[in-house]
Short mmCIF file of C-alpha atoms and ligand atoms in Angstrom, two decimals:
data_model
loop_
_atom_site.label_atom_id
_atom_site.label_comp_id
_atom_site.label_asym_id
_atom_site.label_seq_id
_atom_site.Cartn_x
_atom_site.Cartn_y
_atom_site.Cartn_z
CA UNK A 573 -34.66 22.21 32.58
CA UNK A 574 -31.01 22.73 34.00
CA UNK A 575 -28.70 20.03 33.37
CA UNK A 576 -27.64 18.62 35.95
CA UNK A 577 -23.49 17.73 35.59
CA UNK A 578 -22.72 14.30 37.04
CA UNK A 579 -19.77 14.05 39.70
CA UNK A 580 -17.41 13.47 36.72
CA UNK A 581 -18.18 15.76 34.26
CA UNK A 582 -17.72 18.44 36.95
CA UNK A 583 -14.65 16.96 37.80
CA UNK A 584 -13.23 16.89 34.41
CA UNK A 585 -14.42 20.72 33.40
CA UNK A 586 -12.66 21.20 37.06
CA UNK A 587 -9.31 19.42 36.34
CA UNK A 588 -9.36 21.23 33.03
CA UNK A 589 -9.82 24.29 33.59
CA UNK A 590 -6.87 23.89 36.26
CA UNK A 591 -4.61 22.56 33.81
CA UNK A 592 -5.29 25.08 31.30
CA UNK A 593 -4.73 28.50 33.96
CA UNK A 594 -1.90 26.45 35.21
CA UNK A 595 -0.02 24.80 31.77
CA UNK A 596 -2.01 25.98 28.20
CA UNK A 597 -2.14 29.93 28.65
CA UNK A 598 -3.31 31.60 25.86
CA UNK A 599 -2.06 34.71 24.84
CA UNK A 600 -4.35 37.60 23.72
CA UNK A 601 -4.08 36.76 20.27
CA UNK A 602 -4.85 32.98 20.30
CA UNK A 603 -7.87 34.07 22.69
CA UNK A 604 -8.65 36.65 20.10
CA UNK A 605 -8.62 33.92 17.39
CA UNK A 606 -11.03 31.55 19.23
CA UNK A 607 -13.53 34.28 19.93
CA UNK A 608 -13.96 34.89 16.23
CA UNK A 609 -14.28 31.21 15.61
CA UNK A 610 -16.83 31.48 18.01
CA UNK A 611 -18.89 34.70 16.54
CA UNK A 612 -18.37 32.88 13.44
CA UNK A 613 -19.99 29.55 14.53
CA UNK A 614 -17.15 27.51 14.11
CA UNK A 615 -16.22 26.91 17.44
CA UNK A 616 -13.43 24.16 16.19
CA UNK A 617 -10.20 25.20 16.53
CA UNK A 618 -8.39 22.75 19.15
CA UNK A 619 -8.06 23.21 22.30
CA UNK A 620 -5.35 24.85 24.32
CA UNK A 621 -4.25 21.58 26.22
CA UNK A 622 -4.03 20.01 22.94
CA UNK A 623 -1.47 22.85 21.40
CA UNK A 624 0.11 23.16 24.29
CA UNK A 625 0.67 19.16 24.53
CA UNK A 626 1.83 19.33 20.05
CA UNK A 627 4.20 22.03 21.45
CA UNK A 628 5.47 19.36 23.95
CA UNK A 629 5.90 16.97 20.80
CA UNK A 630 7.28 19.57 18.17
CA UNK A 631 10.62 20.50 20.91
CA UNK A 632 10.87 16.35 22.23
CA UNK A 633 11.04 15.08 18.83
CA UNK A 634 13.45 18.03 17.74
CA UNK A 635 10.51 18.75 14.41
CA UNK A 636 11.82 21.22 12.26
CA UNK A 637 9.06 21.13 9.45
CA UNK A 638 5.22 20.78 9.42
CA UNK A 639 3.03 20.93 7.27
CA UNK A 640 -0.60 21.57 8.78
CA UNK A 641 -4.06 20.09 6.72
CA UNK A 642 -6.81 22.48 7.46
CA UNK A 643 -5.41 25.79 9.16
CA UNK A 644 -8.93 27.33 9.66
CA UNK A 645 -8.31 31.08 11.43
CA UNK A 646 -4.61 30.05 12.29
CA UNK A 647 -5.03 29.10 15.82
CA UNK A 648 -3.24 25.56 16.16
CA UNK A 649 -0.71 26.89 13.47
CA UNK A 650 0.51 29.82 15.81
CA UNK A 651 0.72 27.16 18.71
CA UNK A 652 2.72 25.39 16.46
CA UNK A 653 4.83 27.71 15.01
CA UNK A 654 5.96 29.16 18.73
CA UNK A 655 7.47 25.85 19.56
CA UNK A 656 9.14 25.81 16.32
CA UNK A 657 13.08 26.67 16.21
CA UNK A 658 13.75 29.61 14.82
CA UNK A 659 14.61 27.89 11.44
CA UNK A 660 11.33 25.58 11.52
CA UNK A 661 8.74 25.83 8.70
CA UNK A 662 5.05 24.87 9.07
CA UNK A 663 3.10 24.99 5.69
CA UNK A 664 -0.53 25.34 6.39
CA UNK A 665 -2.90 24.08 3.74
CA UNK A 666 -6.34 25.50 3.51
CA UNK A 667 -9.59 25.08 1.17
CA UNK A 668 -11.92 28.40 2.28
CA UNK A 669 -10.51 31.71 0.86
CA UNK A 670 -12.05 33.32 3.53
CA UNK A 671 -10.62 30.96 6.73
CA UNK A 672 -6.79 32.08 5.09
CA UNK A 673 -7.49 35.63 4.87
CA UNK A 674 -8.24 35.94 8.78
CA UNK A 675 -5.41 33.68 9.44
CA UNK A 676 -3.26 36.03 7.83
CA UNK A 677 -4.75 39.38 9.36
CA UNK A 678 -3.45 36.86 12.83
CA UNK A 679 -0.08 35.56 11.23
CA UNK A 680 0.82 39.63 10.51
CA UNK A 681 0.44 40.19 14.47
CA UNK A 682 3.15 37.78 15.44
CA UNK A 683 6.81 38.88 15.62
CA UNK A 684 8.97 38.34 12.11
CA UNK A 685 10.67 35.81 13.30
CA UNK A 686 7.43 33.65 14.46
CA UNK A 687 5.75 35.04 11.41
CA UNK A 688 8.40 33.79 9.23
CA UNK A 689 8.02 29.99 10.34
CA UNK A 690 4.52 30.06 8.79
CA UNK A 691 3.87 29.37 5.09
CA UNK A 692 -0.26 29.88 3.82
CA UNK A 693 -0.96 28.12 1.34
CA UNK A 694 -4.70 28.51 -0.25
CA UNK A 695 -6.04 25.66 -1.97
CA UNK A 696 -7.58 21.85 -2.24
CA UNK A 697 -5.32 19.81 0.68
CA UNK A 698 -5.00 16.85 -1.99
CA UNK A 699 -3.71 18.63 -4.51
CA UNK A 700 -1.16 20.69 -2.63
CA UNK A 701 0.02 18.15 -0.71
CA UNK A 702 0.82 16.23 -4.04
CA UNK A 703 2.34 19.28 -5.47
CA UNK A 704 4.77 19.28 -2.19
CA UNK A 705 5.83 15.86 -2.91
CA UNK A 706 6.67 16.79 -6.71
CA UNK A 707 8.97 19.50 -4.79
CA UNK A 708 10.80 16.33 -2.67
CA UNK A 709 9.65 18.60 0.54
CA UNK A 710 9.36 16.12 3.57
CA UNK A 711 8.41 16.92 7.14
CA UNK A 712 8.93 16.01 10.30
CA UNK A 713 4.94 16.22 11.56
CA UNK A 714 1.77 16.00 9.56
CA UNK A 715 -1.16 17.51 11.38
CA UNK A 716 -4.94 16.61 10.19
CA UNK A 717 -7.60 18.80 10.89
CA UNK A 718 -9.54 19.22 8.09
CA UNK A 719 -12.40 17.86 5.83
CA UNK A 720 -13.82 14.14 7.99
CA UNK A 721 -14.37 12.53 4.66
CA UNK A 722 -10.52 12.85 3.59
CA UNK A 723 -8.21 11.60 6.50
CA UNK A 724 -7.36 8.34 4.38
CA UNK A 725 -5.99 10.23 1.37
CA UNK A 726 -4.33 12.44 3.31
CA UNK A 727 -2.53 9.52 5.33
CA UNK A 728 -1.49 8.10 1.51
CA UNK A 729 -0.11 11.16 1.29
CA UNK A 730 1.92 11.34 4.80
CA UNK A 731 3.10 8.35 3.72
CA UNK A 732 5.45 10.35 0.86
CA UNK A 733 5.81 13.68 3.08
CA UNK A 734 6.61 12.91 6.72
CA UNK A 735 10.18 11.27 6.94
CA UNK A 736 11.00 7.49 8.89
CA UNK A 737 10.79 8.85 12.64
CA UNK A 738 8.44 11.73 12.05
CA UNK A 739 4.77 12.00 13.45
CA UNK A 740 1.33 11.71 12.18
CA UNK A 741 -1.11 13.77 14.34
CA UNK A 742 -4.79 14.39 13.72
CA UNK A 743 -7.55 16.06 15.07
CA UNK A 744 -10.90 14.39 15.81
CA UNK A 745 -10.41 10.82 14.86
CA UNK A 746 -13.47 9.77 17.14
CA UNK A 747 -15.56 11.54 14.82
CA UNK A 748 -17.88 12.41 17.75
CA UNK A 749 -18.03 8.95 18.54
CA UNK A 750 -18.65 7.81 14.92
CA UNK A 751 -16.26 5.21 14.67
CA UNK A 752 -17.51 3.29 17.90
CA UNK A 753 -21.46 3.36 18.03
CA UNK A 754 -23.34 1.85 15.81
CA UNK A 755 -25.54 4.56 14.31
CA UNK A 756 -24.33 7.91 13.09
CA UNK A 757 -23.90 10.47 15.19
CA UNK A 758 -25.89 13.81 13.87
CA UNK A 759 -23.48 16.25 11.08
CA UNK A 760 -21.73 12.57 10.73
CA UNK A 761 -21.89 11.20 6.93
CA UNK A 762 -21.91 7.47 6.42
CA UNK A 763 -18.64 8.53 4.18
CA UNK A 764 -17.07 9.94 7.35
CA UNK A 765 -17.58 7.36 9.30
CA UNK A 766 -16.01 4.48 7.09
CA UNK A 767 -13.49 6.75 6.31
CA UNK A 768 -12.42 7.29 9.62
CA UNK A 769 -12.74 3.63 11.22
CA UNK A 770 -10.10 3.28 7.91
CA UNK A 771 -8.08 5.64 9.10
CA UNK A 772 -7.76 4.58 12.89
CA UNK A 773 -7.42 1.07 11.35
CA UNK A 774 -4.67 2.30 9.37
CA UNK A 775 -2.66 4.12 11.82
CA UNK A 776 -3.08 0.92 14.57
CA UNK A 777 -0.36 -0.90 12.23
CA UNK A 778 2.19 -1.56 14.80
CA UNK A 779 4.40 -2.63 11.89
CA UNK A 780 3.98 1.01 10.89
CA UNK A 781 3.55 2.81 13.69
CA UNK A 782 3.93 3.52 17.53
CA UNK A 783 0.52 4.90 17.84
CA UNK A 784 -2.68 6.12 20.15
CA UNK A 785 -5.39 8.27 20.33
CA UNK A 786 -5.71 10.18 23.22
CA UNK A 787 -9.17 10.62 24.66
CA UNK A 788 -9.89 14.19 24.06
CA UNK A 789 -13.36 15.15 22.99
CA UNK A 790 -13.19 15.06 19.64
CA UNK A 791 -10.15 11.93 19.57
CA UNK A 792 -6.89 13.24 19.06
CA UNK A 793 -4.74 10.70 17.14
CA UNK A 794 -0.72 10.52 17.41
CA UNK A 795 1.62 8.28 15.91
CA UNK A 796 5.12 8.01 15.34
CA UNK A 797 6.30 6.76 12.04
CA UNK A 798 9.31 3.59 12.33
C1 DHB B 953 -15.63 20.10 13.27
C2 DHB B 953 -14.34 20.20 12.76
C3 DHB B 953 -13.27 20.12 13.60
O1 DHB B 953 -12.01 20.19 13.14
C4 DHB B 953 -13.44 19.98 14.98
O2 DHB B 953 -12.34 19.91 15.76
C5 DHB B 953 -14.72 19.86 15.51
C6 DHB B 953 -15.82 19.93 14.64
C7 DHB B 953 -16.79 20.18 12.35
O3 DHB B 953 -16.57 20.38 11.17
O4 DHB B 953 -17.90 20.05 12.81
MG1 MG B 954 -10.56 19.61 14.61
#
């Protein structure tokens, strides 16, 4: 049966669509990028509104170094990396040998000097991010997209990388509505799910933080570090 879209999920599909031909244009490359996501079933890259509204953060809050947790085919890194001055650095952290490779083939498209904001680096986020501390590297953003069971550790770890006035931004922190309802939403582990109330727990410290979560999809958390 065809389903039937109520009055506001037409109007939202509506309003976004006219925000994105109007404000998020994608380029051929970052439309390339979520096509093979898409051929490769992993239609999880984030959306253009929300790399176009991380630009909007990256050139307000002057950020001059990120460092990226789960960098997938490279499409929120190249988002990233365009706002970027021409002196910014975003280290990109990911597990899959495969997911860097593609990035790459992407990151050798953009110009040098875009291409040179953008460090790969292939390997276990928890380890790499510790090995960044032991090189007293600090940034300016931290942004979380990776593994659902993880977000806490990797917040332990902000904690040591992103400097006093930097942010703390992460992908799907509603965990497809995980951390609300009371049963587990399907692909959701019980592991997930604690470890995600946790982490919106954590990052609701006002002592800590100025932060939200905006109500994107997926949950898109953002908080600024006093
Ligand atoms: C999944 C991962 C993501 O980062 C995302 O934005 C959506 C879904 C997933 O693993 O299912
Ligand atoms: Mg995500």
């Amino acid at each position: 049966m065809r389903k039937i879209n109520t009055f506001f999920e037409e109007n939202e599909n509506s309003s976004l669509s006219y925000i994105r031909e109007l404000f998020a244009i994608e380029d051929n490359l970052l439309k390339d990028i979520r096509n093979e996501c898409l051929i490769d079933s992993k239609p999880i890259t984030i959306n253009p509104e929300d790399g176009k509204l991380i630009q909007l953060l990256i050139k307000t809050s002057k950020i001059k170094t990120i460092i990226e947790v789960g960098t997938l085919y490279g499409y929120s890194a190249i988002w990233f990396a365009r706002a970027l001055p021409s002196d910014g650095k975003i280290y990109t952290i990911e597990k899959e040998e495969y997911n860097s490779k593609i990035a790459k083939k992407y990151f050798d498209k953009l110009d040098e000097e875009t291409k040179n904001k953008i460090i790969q680096i292939n390997g276990n986020a928890e380890s790499e991010l510790e090995k960044l501390i032991s090189k007293n590297i600090t940034c300016d953003m931290i942004f979380i997209d990776a593994d659902k069971s993880s977000y806490i550790k990797y917040l332990k770890l902000s904690d040591r990388l992103v400097k006093h006035g930097g942010l703390i931004v992460a992908d799907n922190t509603l965990l497809s509505g995980g951390v609300y309802l009371n049963y587990l939403p399907e692909r959701i582990t019980v592991t997930a799910q604690n470890n995600m109330r946790e982490f919106n727990r954590e990052l609701s410290n006002k002592d800590k933080y100025c932060s939200t979560m905006l109500n994107t999809h997926e949950g898109l958390a953002i908080a600024y570090k006093h």
